[in-house]
PDB file of C-alpha atoms in Angstrom:
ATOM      1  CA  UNK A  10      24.603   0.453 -14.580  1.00  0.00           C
ATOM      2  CA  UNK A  11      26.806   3.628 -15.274  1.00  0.00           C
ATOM      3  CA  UNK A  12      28.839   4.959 -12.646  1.00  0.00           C
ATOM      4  CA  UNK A  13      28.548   8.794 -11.870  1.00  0.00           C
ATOM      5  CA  UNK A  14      32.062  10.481 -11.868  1.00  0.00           C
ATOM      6  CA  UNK A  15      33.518  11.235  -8.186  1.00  0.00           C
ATOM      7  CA  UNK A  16      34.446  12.264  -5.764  1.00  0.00           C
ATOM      8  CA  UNK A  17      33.355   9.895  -4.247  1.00  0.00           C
ATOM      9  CA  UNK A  18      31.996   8.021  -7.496  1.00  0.00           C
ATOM     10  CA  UNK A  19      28.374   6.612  -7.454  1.00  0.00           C
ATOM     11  CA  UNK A  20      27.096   3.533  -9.351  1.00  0.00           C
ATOM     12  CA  UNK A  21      23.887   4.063 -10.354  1.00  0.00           C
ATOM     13  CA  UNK A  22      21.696   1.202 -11.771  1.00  0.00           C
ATOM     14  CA  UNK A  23      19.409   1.745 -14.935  1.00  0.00           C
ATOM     15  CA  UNK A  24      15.655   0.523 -14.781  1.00  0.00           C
ATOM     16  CA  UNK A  25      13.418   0.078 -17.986  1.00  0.00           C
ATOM     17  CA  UNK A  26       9.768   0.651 -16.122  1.00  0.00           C
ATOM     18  CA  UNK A  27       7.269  -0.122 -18.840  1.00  0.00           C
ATOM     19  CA  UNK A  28       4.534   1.780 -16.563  1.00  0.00           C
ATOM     20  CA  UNK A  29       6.909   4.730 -16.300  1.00  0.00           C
ATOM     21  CA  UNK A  30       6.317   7.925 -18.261  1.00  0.00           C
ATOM     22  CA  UNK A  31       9.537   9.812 -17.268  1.00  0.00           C
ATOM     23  CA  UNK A  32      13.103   9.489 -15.410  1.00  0.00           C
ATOM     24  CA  UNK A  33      12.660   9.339 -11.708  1.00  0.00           C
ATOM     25  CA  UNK A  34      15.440   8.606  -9.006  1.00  0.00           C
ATOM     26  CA  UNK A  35      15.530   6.300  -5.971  1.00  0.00           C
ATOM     27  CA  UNK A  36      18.259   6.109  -2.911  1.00  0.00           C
ATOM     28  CA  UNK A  37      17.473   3.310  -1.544  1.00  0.00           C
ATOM     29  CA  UNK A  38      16.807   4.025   2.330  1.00  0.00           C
ATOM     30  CA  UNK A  39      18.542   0.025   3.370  1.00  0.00           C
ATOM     31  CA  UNK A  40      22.403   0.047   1.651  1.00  0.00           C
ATOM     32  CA  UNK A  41      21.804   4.103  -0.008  1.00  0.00           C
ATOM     33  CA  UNK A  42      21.957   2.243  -3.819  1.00  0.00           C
ATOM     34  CA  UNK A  43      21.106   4.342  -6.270  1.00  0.00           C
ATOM     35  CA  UNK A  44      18.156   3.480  -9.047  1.00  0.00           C
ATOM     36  CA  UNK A  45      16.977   5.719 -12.301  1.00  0.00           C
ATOM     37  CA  UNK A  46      14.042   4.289 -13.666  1.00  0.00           C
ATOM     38  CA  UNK A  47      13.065   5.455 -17.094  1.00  0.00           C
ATOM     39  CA  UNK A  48      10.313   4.384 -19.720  1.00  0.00           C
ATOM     40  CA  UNK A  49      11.284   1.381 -21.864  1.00  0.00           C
ATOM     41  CA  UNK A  50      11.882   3.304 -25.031  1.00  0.00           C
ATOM     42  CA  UNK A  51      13.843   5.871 -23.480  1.00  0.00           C
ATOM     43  CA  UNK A  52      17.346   6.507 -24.432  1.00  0.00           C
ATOM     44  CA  UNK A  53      20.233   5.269 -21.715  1.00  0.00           C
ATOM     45  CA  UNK A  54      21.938   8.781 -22.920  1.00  0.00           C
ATOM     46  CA  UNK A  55      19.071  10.380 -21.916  1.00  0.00           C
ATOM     47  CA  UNK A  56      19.118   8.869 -18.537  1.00  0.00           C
ATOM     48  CA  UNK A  57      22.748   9.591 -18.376  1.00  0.00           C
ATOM     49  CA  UNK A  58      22.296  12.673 -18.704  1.00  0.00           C
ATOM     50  CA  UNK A  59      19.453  13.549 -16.628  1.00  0.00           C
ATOM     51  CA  UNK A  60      21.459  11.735 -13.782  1.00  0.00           C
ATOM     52  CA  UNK A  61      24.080  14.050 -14.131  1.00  0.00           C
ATOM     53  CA  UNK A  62      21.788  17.006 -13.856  1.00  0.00           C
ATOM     54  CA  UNK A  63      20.785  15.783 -10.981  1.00  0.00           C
ATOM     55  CA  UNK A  64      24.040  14.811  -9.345  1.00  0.00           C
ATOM     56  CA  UNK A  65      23.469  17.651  -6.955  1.00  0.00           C
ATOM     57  CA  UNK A  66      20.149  15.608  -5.375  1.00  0.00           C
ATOM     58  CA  UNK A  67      22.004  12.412  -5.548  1.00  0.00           C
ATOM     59  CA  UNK A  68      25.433  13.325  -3.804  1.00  0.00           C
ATOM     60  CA  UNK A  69      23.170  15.023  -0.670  1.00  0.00           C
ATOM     61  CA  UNK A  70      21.041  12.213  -0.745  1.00  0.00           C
ATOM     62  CA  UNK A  71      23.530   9.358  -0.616  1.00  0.00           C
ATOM     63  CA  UNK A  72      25.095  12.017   2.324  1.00  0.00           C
ATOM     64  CA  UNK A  73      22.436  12.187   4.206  1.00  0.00           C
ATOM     65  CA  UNK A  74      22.266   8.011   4.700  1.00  0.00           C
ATOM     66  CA  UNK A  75      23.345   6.426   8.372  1.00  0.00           C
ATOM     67  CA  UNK A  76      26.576   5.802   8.563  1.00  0.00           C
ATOM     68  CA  UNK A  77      26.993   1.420   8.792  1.00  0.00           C
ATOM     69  CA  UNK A  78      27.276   0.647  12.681  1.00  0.00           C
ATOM     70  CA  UNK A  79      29.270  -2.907  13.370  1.00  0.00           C
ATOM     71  CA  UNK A  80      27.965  -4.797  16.630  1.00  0.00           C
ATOM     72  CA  UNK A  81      30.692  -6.197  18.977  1.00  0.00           C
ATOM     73  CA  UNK A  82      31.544  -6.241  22.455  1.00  0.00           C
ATOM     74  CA  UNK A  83      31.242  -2.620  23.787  1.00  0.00           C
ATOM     75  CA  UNK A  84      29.530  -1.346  21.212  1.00  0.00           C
ATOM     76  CA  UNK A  85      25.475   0.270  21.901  1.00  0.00           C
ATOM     77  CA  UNK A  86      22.542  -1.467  20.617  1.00  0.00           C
ATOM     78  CA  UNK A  87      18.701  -0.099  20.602  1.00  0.00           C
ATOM     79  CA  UNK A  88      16.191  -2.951  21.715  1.00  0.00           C
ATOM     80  CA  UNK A  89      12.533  -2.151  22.301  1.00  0.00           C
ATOM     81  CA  UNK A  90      13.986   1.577  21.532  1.00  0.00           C
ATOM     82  CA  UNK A  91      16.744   1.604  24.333  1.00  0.00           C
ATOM     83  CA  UNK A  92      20.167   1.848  23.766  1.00  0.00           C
ATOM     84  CA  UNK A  93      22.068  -0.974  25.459  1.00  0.00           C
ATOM     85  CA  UNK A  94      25.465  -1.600  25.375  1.00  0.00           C
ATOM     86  CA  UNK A  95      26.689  -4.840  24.698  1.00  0.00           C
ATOM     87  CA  UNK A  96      29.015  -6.798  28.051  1.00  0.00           C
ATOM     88  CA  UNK A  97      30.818  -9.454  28.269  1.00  0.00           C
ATOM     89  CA  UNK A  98      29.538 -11.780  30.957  1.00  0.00           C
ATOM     90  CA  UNK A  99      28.409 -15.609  32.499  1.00  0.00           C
ATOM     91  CA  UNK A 100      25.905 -17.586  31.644  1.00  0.00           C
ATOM     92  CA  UNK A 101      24.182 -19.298  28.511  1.00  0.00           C
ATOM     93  CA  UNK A 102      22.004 -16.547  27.216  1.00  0.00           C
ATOM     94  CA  UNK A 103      21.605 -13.552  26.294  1.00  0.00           C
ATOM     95  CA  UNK A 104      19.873 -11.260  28.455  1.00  0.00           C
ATOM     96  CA  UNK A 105      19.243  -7.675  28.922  1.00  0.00           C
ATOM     97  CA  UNK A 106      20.374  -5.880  32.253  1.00  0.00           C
ATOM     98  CA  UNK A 107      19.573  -2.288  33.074  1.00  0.00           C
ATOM     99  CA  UNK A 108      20.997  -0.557  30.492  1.00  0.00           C
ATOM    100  CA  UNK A 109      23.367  -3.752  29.622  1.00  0.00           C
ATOM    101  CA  UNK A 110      22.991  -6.679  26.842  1.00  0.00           C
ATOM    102  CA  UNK A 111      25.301  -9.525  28.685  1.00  0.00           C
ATOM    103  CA  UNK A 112      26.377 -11.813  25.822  1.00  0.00           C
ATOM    104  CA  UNK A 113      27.891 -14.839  27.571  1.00  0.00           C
ATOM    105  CA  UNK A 114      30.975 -16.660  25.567  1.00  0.00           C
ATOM    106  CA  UNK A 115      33.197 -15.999  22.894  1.00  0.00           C
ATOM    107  CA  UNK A 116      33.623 -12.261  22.251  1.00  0.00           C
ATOM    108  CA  UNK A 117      33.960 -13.052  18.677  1.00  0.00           C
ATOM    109  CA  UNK A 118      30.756 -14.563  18.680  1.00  0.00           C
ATOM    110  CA  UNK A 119      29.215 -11.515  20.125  1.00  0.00           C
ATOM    111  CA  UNK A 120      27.252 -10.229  16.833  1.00  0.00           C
ATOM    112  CA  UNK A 121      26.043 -13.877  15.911  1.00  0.00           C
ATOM    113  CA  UNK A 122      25.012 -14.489  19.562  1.00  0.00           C
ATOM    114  CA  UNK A 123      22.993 -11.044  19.872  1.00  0.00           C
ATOM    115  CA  UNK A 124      21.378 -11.483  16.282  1.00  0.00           C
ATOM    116  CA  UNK A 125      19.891 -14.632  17.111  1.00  0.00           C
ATOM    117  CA  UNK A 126      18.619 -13.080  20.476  1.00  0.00           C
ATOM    118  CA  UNK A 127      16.896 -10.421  18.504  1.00  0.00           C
ATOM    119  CA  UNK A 128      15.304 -12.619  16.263  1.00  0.00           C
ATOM    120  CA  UNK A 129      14.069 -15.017  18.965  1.00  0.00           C
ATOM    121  CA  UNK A 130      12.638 -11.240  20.629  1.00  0.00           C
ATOM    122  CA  UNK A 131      10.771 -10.227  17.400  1.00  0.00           C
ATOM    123  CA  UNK A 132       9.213 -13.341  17.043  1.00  0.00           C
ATOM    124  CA  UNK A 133       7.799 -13.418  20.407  1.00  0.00           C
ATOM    125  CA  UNK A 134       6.344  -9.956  20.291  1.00  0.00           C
ATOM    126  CA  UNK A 135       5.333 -10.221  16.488  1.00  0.00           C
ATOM    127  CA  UNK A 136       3.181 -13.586  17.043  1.00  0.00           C
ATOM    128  CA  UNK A 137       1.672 -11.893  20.257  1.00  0.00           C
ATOM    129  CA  UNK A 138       0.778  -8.627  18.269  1.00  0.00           C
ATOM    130  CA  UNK A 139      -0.532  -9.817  15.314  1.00  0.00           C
ATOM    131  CA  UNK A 140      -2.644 -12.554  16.921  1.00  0.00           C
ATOM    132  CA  UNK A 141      -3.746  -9.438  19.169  1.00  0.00           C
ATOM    133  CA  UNK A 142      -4.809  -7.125  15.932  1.00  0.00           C
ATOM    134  CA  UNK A 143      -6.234 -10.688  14.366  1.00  0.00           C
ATOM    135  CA  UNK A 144      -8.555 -11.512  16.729  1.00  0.00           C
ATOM    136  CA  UNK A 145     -10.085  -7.860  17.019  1.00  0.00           C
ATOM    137  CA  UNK A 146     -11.162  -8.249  13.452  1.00  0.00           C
ATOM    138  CA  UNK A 147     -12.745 -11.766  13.661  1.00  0.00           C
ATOM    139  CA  UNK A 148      -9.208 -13.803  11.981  1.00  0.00           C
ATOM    140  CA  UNK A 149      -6.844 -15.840  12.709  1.00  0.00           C
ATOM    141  CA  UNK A 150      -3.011 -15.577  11.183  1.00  0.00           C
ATOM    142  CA  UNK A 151      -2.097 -18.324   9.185  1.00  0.00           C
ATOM    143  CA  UNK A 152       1.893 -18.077   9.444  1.00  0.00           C
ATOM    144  CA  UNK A 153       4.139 -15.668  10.614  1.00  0.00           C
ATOM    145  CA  UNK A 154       7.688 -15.375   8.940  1.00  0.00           C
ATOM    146  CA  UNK A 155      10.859 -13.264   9.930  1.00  0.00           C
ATOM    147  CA  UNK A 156      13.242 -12.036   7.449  1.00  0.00           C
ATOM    148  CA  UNK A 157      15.977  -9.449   7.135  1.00  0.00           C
ATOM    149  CA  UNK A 158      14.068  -7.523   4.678  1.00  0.00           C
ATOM    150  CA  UNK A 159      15.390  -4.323   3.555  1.00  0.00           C
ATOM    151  CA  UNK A 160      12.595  -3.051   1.107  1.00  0.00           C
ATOM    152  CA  UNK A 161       9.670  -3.349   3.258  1.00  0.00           C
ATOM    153  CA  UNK A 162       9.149  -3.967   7.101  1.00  0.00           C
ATOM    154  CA  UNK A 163       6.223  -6.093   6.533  1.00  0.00           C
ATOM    155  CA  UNK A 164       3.635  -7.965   4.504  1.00  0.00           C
ATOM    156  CA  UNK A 165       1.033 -10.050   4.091  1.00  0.00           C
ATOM    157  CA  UNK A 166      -1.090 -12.353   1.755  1.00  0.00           C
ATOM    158  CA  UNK A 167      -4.680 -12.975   0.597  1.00  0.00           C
ATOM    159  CA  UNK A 168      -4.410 -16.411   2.982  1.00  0.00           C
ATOM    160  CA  UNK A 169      -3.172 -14.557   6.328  1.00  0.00           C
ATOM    161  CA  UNK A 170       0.422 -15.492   6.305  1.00  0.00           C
ATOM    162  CA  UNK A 171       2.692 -12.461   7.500  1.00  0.00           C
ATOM    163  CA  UNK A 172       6.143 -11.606   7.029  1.00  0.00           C
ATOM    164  CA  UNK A 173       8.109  -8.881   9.551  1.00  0.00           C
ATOM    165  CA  UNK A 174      11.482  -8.153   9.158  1.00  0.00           C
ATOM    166  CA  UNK A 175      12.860  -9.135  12.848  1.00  0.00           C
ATOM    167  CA  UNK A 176      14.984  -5.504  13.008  1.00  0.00           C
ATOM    168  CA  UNK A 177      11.451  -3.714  14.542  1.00  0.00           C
ATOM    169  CA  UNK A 178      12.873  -5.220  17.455  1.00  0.00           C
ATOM    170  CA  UNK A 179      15.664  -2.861  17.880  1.00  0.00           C
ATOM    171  CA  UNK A 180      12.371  -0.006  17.436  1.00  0.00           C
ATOM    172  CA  UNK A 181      10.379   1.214  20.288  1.00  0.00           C
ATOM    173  CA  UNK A 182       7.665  -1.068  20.979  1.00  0.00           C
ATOM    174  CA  UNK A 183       4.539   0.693  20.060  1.00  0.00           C
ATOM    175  CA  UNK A 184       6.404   1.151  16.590  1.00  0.00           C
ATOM    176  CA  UNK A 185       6.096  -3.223  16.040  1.00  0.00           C
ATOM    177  CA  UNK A 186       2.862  -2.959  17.613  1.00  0.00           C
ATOM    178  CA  UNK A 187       2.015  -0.221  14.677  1.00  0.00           C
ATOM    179  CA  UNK A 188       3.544  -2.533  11.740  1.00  0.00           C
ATOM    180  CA  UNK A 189       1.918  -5.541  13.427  1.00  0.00           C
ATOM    181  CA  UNK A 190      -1.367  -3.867  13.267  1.00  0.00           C
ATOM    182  CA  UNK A 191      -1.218  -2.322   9.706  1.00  0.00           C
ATOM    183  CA  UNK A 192      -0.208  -6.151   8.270  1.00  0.00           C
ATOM    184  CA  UNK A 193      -2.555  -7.322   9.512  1.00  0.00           C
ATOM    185  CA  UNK A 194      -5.222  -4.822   8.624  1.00  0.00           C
ATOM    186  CA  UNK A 195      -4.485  -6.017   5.178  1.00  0.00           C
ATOM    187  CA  UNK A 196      -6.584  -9.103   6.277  1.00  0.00           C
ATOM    188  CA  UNK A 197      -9.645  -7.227   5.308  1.00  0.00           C
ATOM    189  CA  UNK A 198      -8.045  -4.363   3.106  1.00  0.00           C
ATOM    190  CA  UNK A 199      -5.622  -5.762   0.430  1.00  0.00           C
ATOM    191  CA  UNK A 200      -4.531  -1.957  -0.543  1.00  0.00           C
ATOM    192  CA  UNK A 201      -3.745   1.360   1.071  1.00  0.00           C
ATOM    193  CA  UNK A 202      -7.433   2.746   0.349  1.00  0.00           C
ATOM    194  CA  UNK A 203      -9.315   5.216   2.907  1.00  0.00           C
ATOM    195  CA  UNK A 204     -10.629   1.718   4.070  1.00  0.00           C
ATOM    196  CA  UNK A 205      -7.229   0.428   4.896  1.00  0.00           C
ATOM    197  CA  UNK A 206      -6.626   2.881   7.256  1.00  0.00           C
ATOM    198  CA  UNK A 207      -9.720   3.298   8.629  1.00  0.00           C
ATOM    199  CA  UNK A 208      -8.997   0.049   9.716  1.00  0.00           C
ATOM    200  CA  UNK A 209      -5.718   0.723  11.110  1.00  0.00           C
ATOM    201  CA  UNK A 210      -6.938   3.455  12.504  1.00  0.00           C
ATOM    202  CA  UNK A 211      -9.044   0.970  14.619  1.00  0.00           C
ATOM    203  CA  UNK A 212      -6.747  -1.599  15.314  1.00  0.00           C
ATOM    204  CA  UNK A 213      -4.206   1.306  16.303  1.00  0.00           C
ATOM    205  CA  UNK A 214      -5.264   4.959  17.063  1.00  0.00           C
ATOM    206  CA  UNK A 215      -2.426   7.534  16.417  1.00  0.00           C
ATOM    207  CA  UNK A 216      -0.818   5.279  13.879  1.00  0.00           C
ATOM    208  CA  UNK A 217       0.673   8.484  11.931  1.00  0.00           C
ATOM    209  CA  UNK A 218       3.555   8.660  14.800  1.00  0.00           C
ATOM    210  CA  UNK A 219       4.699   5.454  14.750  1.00  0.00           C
ATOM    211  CA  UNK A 220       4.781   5.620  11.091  1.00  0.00           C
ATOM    212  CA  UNK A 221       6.457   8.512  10.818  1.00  0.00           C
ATOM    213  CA  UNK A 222       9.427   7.075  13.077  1.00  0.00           C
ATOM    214  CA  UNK A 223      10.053   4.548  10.989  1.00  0.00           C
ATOM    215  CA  UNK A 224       9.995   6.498   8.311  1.00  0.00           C
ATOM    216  CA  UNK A 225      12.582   8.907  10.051  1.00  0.00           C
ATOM    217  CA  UNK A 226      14.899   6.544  11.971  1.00  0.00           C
ATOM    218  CA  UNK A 227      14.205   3.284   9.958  1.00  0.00           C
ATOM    219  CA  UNK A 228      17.142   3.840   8.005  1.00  0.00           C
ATOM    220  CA  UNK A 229      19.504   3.622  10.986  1.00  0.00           C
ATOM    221  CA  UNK A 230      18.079   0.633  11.996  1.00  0.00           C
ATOM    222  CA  UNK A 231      19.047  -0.939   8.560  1.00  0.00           C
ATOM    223  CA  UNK A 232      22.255   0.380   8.500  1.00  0.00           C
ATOM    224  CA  UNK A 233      23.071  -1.711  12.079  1.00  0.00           C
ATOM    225  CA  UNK A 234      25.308  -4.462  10.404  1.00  0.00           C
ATOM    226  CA  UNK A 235      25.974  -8.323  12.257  1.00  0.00           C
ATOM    227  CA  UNK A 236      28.928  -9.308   9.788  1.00  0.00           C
ATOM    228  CA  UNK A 237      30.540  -5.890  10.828  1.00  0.00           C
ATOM    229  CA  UNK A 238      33.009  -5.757  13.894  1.00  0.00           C
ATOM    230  CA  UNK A 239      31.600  -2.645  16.253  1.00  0.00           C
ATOM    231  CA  UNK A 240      33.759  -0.657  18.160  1.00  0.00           C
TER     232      UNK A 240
END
């Protein structure tokens, strides 16, 4: 790691890629890290360098990441792709109300309370979906497993076991329907060949605008933080 001079300075890790034929940059689209990969035998001078001729690309890069949102009492939350904001108020559990998320209890508690809610959510809809998208192909899922994954928003293995992160709960719903179906498209298709999404294609006409959502407004979604105090 070598740190890129400010301001504001940037750390940027150094990656030896032994399949990698030249120096290529990453800003990470979940925490806006900064990666250089470069070919084993390459210099770290060289990537040093090359970093700095790119500082330009980097700094606007790193700029153009969400800002980190904190979750607390009055502050707004998207679930299912509507932006609730989040009320004090009786009872045991949480709940969505109009345009409210009550959060019963402790105030400080708020975040912690409202995280498990959402997980609870996403596994709900994710089980439903996927055994949906399973059964139109002939299969059965073997396991499905939430995480707050900030690489990927799902996967899945040769033996049918799936993994979502539980944040597509906070997207609009046809956008977990889409991730639901292309997981489990990789039932049959264990790649991203013209295959693959021909069967995604089946499983979920019109795919290419849910993707492209995430891809656009995934990034805020990561940035929502529940060990952050909102406003």
């Amino acid at each position: 790691m070598f740190l890129l001079p400010g301001p504001p300075p940037i750390e940027i890790t150094l990656r030896r890629n032994a399949r990698a034929r030249r120096f290529s940059l990453r800003v990470s689209q979940a925490n806006g890290a900064v990666t250089l990969s470069l070919p084993t035998r390459a210099r770290e001078a060289e990537a040093m360098a090359f970093a700095r001729a790119q500082e330009g690309w980097i700094r606007a890069a790193v700029a153009r990441m969400p800002q980190v949102v904190g979750v607390g009492i009055g502050s707004v939350l998207p679930f299912e792709g509507r932006l609730l904001r989040l009320e004090s108020g009786p009872g045991r559990s949480v709940r969505a109300e109009g345009d409210a998320l009550i959060v019963p209890g402790d105030a400080a508690r708020a975040a912690a309370r409202v995280s498990a809610f959402l997980r609870v959510q996403a596994r709900n809809r994710l089980v439903a979906a996927s055994d949906h998208y399973a059964g139109l192909i002939g299969r059965k899922v073997a396991q499905v497993t939430l995480r707050d994954t900030r690489s990927r928003w799902g996967s899945c293995t040769s033996d049918g076991a799936l993994m979502y992160s539980w944040r597509l709960i906070m997207a609009p719903p046809r956008v977990l329907e889409y991730v639901a179906a292309h997981e489990v498209a990789h039932m049959l298709e264990m790649n991203h060949s013209d295959r693959f999404w021909a069967v995604v294609q089946r499983l979920f006409p019109g795919w290419q605008t849910e993707r492209a959502w995430l891809k656009r407004e995934g990034g805020a979604l990561q940035a929502i933080r529940f060990d952050v105090e909102g406003d």
